[in-house]
């Protein structure tokens, strides 16, 4: 018997309301991907991703799309961590995120952690396109295994274009079945939490953030373009969040 | 003199005597020798002696620090933009002989950024008696030994002592204290080097680096002739 | 064209500046993550499947004639650490010099003009292989092998590791080098249809952290 996974898409469009605020003419979730509008702050609209069921499971394919149109500000978070679990369906699960930030728009994409549970097999791809004058704060955190558990297989690719030019393209593959060395001294060194924070601001073009190391496992790296990557490994999710928050505060 | 092998590329590949724009590049003189023999002090003294008459720059090759470059910066023998340090990955002799690419970039960048230059001194990291400069990197080389390192060094020979265009026996003021026999060193050097010149110097004496500076002036006169 | 040109290009004594770089080994040794042959092997394996794979694919794509400017931009996007970008360009410039002297070609001259301060080393490696008449797979082998041979020979100097142990590490990694080369060449061949996004982008967070830590030291044996 073959079981097919769940396909689900969520879409957000942020559009100017003409009065200096941001409206959300499209806010559609489906199945396990539910969206809630939360209270706005100033001209910024806020959306929460609410996991109506846990997942993605093996064979599932989730897609989230957000379009942040010119002159608007959108902040997206999630109510809880996303847990990748093994499923009955064959094959890997996929989670695709497409984010477009127009010139003069701002997106803060700050979901909770992605936890790769034992036996799961998930491929995440995040594509971000930022217009030349757009602003972005994007955080991704991967936790390898629940407490005391071996992780599942996780491949996570993050591509960021600014003004049509790719400023960051990186993939992390870990867990059983990933190619060798992922847990070793060149890659994760036994750390079970790994995270990326990408900040895009037009002013970085003329005033780049200097490179710096934070503690033993994090680096603030100015990219070739008006963007910065904070790349961090940590022993657990809490410590990871702390160092990413510290890095973001440094850029305030 | 026929030194301008034609080269159409964007930058010279090796020791071509002309820069890409057709102008003559700087004369490059290497200074090698064992650790502590006084290479950096000699470079500093040469800079002071020559900086008013020649447009100068220095490339240092430190073993694991930038100390030599920083000594020269501290002593303010040249403006900082005229001093560059090359990192050598624990093998200073490799950087001046077997794989000279990093040093070639350094001398070319100096000429591009502060030029035009008359003379670039390339100082090797302190190494052993076999370390010599590639002809692809320098036009002439000075090997610096000192009397405190043992008065048998000239007799032992080695490529540096035997083939350098100038052998400098440094710290002659220390000879009485370390029991080195300068006459014996001179005779041994003569035996190893035939007609190649040898200078005995003490940077603490009045004459200081004068003889070496005079030799460098001679090299530059021949180069620019 | 002679396949033996590959031996010239892959020779550790090819004068292109690699001897002054540790491929992240110096930082990993200082941090206590590489302490002997076993941890060196783990380190090299991780580097091979990340930076090594990316470098091999870039090199193979350059042999296939993908525009060097596009490959260089793809290399930038895959190298978040500015210290690693600087090192890659410095090595690229040094390799360009050696390659032009060894296999003179108009194409190399043009790329040297396009990148006076150096293009990323794997891109230049591919162009050098192309000028030598070699195949994409040859350039990929060169890049993948360099990604592990550099740290191995640096660790011999840093830890006074037994050189036979270090060579043993390289031999044990050989089957995985084959695997990485296959993946790299396959990805490079997809670039013609799918653009440079088809190139692998495998990353190694600790290599990035280590590179910036290392770049800030006042005292070090290696340039990177």
Coordinates of C-alpha atoms in Angstrom, one line a residue, chain B residues 97-186:
Chain B
X97 CA 62.7 30.2 -3.4
X98 CA 60.3 27.3 -4.3
X99 CA 57.0 29.2 -4.5
X100 CA 57.6 32.9 -4.9
X101 CA 54.1 33.8 -5.9
X102 CA 53.1 35.6 -2.7
X103 CA 56.3 37.7 -2.7
X104 CA 55.8 38.6 -6.4
X105 CA 52.3 39.8 -5.6
X106 CA 53.7 41.8 -2.7
X107 CA 56.3 43.6 -4.8
X108 CA 53.9 44.3 -7.6
X109 CA 51.3 45.7 -5.2
X110 CA 53.9 48.0 -3.7
X111 CA 54.8 49.3 -7.1
X112 CA 51.1 49.7 -8.1
X113 CA 50.1 51.4 -4.8
X114 CA 53.1 53.6 -3.8
X115 CA 55.2 53.5 -6.9
X116 CA 57.2 54.5 -8.8
X117 CA 59.9 52.7 -6.8
X118 CA 63.6 52.5 -7.4
X119 CA 64.4 49.7 -4.9
X120 CA 62.5 47.0 -3.0
X121 CA 64.3 45.1 -0.2
X122 CA 62.9 41.6 0.3
X123 CA 63.8 40.3 3.7
X124 CA 63.5 36.5 4.3
X125 CA 62.3 35.0 7.5
X126 CA 65.3 33.8 9.6
X127 CA 66.1 30.4 8.3
X128 CA 69.0 28.1 7.7
X129 CA 72.2 28.3 5.8
X130 CA 70.7 26.7 2.6
X131 CA 68.0 29.3 2.1
X132 CA 68.6 31.4 -1.0
X133 CA 66.3 33.7 -3.1
X134 CA 64.9 32.6 -6.4
X135 CA 66.2 34.6 -9.4
X136 CA 62.6 34.9 -10.3
X137 CA 62.0 37.1 -7.3
X138 CA 65.2 39.2 -6.8
X139 CA 67.9 40.6 -9.0
X140 CA 70.6 40.3 -6.3
X141 CA 70.9 38.9 -2.8
X142 CA 72.7 39.7 0.4
X143 CA 73.4 36.9 2.9
X144 CA 73.7 38.1 6.5
X145 CA 75.6 36.0 9.1
X146 CA 77.0 37.2 12.4
X147 CA 80.1 36.5 14.3
X148 CA 78.2 35.2 17.3
X149 CA 76.7 32.4 15.3
X150 CA 80.1 30.8 15.2
X151 CA 83.2 31.7 13.2
X152 CA 83.1 28.4 11.3
X153 CA 80.0 29.4 9.3
X154 CA 82.0 30.8 6.3
X155 CA 84.1 27.6 6.3
X156 CA 81.0 25.4 6.3
X157 CA 79.7 27.2 3.3
X158 CA 76.2 26.4 2.0
X159 CA 74.4 28.1 -0.9
X160 CA 73.8 31.4 1.0
X161 CA 77.4 31.9 2.1
X162 CA 78.8 30.6 -1.2
X163 CA 76.6 32.1 -3.9
X164 CA 75.1 35.3 -2.4
X165 CA 76.0 38.4 -4.4
X166 CA 77.2 40.0 -1.1
X167 CA 78.1 38.3 2.1
X168 CA 77.7 40.4 5.3
X169 CA 79.4 39.3 8.4
X170 CA 77.5 41.3 11.1
X171 CA 78.1 42.3 14.7
X172 CA 81.9 42.4 14.4
X173 CA 81.9 44.4 17.6
X174 CA 81.0 41.2 19.4
X175 CA 83.9 39.2 18.1
X176 CA 86.2 39.6 21.1
X177 CA 83.3 38.6 23.5
X178 CA 82.3 35.4 21.6
X179 CA 85.8 34.3 20.7
X180 CA 85.3 34.7 16.9
X181 CA 88.4 35.1 14.7
X182 CA 87.5 37.7 12.1
X183 CA 90.6 37.0 10.0
X184 CA 89.8 33.4 9.8
X185 CA 86.2 34.2 8.8
X186 CA 87.5 36.5 6.1

